Structures are given as structure tokens and as C-alpha cells.
Short mmCIF file of C-alpha atoms in Angstrom, two decimals:
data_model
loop_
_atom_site.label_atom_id
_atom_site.label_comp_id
_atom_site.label_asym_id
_atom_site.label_seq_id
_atom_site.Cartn_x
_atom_site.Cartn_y
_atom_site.Cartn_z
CA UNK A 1 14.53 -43.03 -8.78
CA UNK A 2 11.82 -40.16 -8.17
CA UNK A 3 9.24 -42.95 -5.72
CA UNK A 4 13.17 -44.35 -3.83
CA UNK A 5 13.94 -40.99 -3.21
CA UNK A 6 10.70 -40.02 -1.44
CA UNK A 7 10.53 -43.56 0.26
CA UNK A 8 13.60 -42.51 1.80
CA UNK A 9 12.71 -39.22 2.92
CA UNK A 10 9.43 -40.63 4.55
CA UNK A 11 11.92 -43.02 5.96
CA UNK A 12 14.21 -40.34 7.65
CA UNK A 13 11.67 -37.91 8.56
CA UNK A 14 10.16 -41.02 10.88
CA UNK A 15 13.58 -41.71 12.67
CA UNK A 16 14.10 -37.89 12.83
CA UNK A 17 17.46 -38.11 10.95
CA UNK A 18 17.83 -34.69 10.44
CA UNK A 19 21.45 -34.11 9.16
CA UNK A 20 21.04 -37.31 6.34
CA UNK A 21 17.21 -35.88 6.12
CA UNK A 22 18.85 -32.56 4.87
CA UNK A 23 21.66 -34.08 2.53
CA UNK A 24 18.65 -35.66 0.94
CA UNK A 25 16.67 -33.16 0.31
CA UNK A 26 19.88 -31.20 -1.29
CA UNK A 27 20.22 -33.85 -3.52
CA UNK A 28 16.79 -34.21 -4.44
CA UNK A 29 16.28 -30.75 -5.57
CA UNK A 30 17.83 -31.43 -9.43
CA UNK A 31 15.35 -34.18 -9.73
CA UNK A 32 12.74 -32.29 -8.68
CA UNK A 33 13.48 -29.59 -11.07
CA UNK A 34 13.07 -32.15 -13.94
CA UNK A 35 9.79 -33.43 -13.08
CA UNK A 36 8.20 -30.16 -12.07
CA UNK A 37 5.95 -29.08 -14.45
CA UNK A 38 7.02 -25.38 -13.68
CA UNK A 39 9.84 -25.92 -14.99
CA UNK A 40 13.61 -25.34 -13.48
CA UNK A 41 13.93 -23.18 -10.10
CA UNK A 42 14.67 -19.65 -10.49
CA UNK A 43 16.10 -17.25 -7.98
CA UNK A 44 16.75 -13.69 -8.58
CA UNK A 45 19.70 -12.57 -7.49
CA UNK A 46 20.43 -8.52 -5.85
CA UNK A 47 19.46 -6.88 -2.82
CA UNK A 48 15.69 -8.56 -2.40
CA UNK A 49 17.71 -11.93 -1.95
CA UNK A 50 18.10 -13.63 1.55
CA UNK A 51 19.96 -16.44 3.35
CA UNK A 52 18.08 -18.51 4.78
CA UNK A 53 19.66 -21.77 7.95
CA UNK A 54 18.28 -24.43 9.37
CA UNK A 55 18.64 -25.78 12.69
CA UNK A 56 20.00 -29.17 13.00
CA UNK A 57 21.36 -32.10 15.72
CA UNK A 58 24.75 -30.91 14.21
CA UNK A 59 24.52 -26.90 13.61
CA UNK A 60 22.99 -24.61 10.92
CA UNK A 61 22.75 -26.32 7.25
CA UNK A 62 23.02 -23.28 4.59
CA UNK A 63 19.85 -23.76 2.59
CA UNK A 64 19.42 -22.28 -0.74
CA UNK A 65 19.01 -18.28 -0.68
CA UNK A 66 15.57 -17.35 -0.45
CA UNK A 67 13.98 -14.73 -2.84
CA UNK A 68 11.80 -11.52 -1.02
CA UNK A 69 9.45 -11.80 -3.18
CA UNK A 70 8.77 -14.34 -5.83
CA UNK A 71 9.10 -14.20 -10.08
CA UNK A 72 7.50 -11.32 -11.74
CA UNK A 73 5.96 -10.25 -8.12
CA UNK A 74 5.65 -6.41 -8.34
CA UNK A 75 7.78 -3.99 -6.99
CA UNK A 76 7.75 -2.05 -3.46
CA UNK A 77 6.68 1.88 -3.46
CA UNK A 78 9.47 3.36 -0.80
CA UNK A 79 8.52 7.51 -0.58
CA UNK A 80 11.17 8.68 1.90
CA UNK A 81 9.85 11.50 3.88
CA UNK A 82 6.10 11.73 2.24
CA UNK A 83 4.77 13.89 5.36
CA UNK A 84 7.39 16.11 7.75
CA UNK A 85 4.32 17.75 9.69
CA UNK A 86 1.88 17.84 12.28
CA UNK A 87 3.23 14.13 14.50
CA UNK A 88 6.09 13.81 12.74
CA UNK A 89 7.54 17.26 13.07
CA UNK A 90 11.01 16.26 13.97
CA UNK A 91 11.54 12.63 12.30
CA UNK A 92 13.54 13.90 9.69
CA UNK A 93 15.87 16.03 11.89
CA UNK A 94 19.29 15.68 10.29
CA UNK A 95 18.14 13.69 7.14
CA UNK A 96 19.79 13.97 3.77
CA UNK A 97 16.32 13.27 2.45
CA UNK A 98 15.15 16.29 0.00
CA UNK A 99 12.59 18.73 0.56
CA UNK A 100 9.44 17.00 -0.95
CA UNK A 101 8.11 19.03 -4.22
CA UNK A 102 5.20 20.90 -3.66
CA UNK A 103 3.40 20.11 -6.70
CA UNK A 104 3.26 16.26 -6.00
CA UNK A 105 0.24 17.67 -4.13
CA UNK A 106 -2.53 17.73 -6.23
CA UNK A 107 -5.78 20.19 -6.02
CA UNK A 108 -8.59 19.23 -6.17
CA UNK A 109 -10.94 21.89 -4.79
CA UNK A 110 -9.49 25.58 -3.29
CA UNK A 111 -8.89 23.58 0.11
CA UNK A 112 -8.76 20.91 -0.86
CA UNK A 113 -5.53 18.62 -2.05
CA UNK A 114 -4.25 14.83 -2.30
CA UNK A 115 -1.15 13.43 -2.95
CA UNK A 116 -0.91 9.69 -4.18
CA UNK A 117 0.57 7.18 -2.62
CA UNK A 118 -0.18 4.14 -4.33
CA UNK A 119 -2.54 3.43 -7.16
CA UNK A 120 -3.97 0.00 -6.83
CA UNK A 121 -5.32 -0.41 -10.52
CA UNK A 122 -5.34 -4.16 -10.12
CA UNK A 123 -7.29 -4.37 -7.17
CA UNK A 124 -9.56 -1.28 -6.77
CA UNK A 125 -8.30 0.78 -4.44
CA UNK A 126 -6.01 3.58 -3.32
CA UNK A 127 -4.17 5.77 -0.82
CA UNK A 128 -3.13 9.33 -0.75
CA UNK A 129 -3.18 12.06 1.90
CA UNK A 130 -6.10 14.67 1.90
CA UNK A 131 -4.66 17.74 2.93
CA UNK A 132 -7.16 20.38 3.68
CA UNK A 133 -6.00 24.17 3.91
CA UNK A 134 -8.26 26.85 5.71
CA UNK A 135 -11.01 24.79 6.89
CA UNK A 136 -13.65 23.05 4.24
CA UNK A 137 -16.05 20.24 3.23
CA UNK A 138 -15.85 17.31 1.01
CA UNK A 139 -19.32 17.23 -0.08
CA UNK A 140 -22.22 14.07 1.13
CA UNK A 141 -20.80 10.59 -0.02
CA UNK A 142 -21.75 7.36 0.16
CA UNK A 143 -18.55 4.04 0.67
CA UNK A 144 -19.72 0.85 -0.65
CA UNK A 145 -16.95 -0.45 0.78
CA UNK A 146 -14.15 0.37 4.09
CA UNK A 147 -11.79 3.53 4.25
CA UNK A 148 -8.92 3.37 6.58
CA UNK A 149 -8.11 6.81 7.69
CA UNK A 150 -4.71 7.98 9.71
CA UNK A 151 -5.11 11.92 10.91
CA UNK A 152 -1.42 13.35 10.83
CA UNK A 153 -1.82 16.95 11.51
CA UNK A 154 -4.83 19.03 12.44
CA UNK A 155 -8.49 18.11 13.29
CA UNK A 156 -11.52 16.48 11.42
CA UNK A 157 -15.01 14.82 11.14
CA UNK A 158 -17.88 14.22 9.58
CA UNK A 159 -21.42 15.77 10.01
CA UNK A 160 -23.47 13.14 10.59
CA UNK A 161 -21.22 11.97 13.64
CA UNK A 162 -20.28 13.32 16.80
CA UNK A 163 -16.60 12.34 16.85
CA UNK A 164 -13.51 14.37 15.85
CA UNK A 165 -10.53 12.77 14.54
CA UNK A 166 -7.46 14.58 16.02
CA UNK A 167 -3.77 14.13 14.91
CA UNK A 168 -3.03 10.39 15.91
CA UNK A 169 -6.31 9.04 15.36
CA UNK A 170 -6.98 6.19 13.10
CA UNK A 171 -10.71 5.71 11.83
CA UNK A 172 -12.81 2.57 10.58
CA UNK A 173 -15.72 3.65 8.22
CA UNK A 174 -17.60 0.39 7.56
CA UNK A 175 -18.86 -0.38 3.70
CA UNK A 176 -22.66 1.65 3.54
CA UNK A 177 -21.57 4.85 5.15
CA UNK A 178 -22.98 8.07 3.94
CA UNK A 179 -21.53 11.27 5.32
CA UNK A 180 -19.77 14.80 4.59
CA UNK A 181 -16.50 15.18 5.47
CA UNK A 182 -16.08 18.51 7.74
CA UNK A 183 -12.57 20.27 8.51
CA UNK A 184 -13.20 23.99 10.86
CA UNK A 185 -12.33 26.98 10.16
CA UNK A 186 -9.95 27.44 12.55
CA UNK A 187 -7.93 24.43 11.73
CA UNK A 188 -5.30 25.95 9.38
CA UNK A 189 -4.22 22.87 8.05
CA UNK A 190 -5.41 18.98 7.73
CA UNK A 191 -3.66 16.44 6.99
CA UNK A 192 -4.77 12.59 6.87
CA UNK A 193 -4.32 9.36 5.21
CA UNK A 194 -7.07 7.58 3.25
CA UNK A 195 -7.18 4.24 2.06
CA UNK A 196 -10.34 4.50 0.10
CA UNK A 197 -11.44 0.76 -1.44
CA UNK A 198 -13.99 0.88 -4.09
CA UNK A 199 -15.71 4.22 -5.54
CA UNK A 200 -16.87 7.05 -3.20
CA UNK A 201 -20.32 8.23 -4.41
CA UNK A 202 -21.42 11.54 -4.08
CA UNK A 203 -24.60 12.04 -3.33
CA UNK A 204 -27.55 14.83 -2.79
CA UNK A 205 -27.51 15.06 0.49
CA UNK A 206 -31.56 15.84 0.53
CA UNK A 207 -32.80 13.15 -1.74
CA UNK A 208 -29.81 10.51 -1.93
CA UNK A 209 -29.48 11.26 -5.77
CA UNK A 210 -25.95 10.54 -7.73
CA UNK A 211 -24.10 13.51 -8.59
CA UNK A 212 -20.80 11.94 -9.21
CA UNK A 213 -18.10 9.20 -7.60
CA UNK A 214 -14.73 9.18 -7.61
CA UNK A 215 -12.05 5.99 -7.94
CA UNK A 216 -8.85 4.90 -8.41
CA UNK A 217 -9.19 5.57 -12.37
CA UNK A 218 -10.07 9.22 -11.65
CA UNK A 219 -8.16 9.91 -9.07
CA UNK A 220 -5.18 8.26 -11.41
CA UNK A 221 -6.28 10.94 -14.39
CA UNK A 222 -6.45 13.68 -11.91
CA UNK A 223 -3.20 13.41 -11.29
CA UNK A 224 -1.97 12.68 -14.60
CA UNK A 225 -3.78 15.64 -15.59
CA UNK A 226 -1.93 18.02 -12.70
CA UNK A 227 1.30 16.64 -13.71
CA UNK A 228 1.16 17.30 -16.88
CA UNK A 229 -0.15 20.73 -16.02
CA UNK A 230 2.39 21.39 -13.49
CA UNK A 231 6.01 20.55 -15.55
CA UNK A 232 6.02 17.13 -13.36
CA UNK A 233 5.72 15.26 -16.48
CA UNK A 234 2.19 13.11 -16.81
CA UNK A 235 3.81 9.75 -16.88
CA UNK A 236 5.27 11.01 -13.05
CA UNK A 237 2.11 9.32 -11.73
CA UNK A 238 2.85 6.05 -13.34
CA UNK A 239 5.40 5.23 -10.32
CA UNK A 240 2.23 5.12 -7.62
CA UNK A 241 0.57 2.76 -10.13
CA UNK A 242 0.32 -1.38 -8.78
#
């Protein structure tokens, strides 16, 4: 039954048979759930599930609905109104969104503070916004592999270039770069997004020596470790975690 059917869809898809092409196919789906070694089909049902037509001679054919995302995919992280500042000022004007908590924001220096977005355990990487406060440096460090960088409010650059990254920017830096990250004085607040891939090394900035690196696994316990502190809750960091 399993080679007739196929015969006859090889058959149909030649003489371009479309509406007996797709009554076919319908019919052919409870076979192929038998002989598939991945056993029976399996759609979720709720909001991530979509209908899905297809154009015929004769009108739309109703197909089965199609999942977002497939089995035991992970979920999405949605963080309504994560920045309110700098370019986006007035999105939010007559929101029902909440005032964001200030201690989501952790420090990390006297200037210097992040706030996670996403925690990619599973592939090495993650993104937060660096907000600096006051002017400040992020000390020489070396990128094995590429940032992504967004600025969102404020000013910044790095020493060892001549550009400056003003609100609206986006910036490249290409795996190998070695640089200190420089925010003025008279800048009262930065605010950026990093997606960071890999470690960032720091580095003497004289004779090249390690001094330390930072990753997703200690950015992860930094914030753990804030939370925790703060009345947050530790495990509050486990919803940026992929």
C-alpha cells in the first residue's frame, strides 16, 4: 500500500492534479505515521499554534495546523519595556507596562552595571545592556570571538580607535580585538547592548598578560549572586537562562 500510494503521488504531481494531489496526501498522512520511525505526529496545541492554506485550481485546502516552534523547542524570552531611555524616550507613552525594578540592574564596578537579557548556556554566549553612570572604563580586553553592540542612550568608544559610538549606532568588533572600553566624563549616562560570544579576556594592557575573563557562566553567577543579595530571589536569573 505504502510504494501504490507514492506511485500515485509521483503520478499526480506530473499531471499537476492539484486538488486529487492534496486529497492524497491527506490520506496518506496515517500511513505515514505508522511507518515513521519517529513515531506518530504530534502538534501542540495553545497560542504558538498556526493555520496554515494552500493554494489550489479550486481555492484554499485547510492543511493541518502548523506548530511555531517544534517538540521540546525552548521557549521565547519576551521583556516588555527592558529600556524606556535615551532613543526610546517616548515608546512606552500610555503603556500599562510596569516601571522596570531597579535592581534587575546588576553592578559590577561603581559605574559600571548590566542587566541580562538572555543567558545562552547552551551555546556560549550572552546579551545584557552595559549601563555606565558618570563616565568610566572597562579595563584592556581581548574577544576571541564577535560582539554585536547597539548604543541606546549616551556616547562611547574605545581607546585604541578613533570612532565614537553615539545613541543609534550599532558596532561590529571582529573575533582578535583587543581594546578598553572608554565612556567621558561628561556623559552622565551610557547605555548599550552587547551581544558578547565567547569569553572576554582581560588583559595587561603593557605586556598582554591574563588578569582575568569573563563569560556567560560568570556573568550568570554574578547575577545570581546580586539577586540573592538584593531580595530578587537567586533563582530570578534562571528566566534569562537558554
Amino acid at each position: 500500500m505504502y510504494d501504490e500510494k507514492i506511485s500515485s503521488i509521483s503520478l499526480l504531481v506530473k499531471t499537476k492534479n492539484m486538488s486529487a494531489l492534496l486529497r492524497l496526501v491527506l490520506a496518506f498522512l496515517p500511513l505515514a505515521q505508522q511507518v515513521s520511525s519517529f513515531g506518530p505526529l504530534s502538534i501542540r496545541s495553545g497560542p504558538r499554534i498556526r493555520t496554515t492554506f494552500i493554494s489550489t485550481r479550486q481555492g484554499e485546502a485547510l492543511l493541518a495546523p502548523l506548530p511555531a516552534a517544534p517538540e521540546g523547542a525552548l521557549s521565547d524570552i519576551v521583556i516588555p519595556s527592558v529600556f524606556t531611555g535615551g532613543v526610546f524616550a517616548n515608546a512606552n507613552i500610555g503603556s500599562d507596562e510596569e516601571d522596570e525594578d531597579p535592581r534587575v540592574w546588576v553592578p559590577q564596578t561603581d559605574c559600571l552595571s548590566f542587566r541580562p537579557l538572555c543567558f545562552c548556556v547552551s551555546q556560549g554566549y550572552y546579551v545584557n545592556l552595559l549601563k555606565f553612570q558618570g563616565g568610566g572604563v572597562l579595563g584592556c580586553h581581548r574577544h576571541p570571538s564577535p560582539v554585536h553592540a547597539l548604543t541606546l542612550k549616551g556616547s562611547w568608544g574605545y581607546k585604541e580607535h578613533d570612532w565614537n559610538a553615539k545613541a543609534g549606532t550599532y558596532v561590529f568588533e571582529p573575533p582578535g580585538e583587543t581594546h578598553s572600553l572608554i565612556v567621558d566624563e561628561d556623559c552622565d549616562e551610557m547605555v548599550a547592548m552587547f551581544h558578547v560570544t565567547g569569553a572576554l579576556i582581560y588583559v595587561d594592557p603593557d605586556s598582554g598578560d591574563v588578569t582575568g575573563y569573563d563569560d556567560v557562566f560568570t556573568k550568570l553567577e554574578k547575577a545570581r549572586d546580586w539577586y540573592e543579595q538584593c531580595g530578587l530571589g537567586r533563582e530570578y536569573a534562571e528566566q534569562f537562562i537558554r
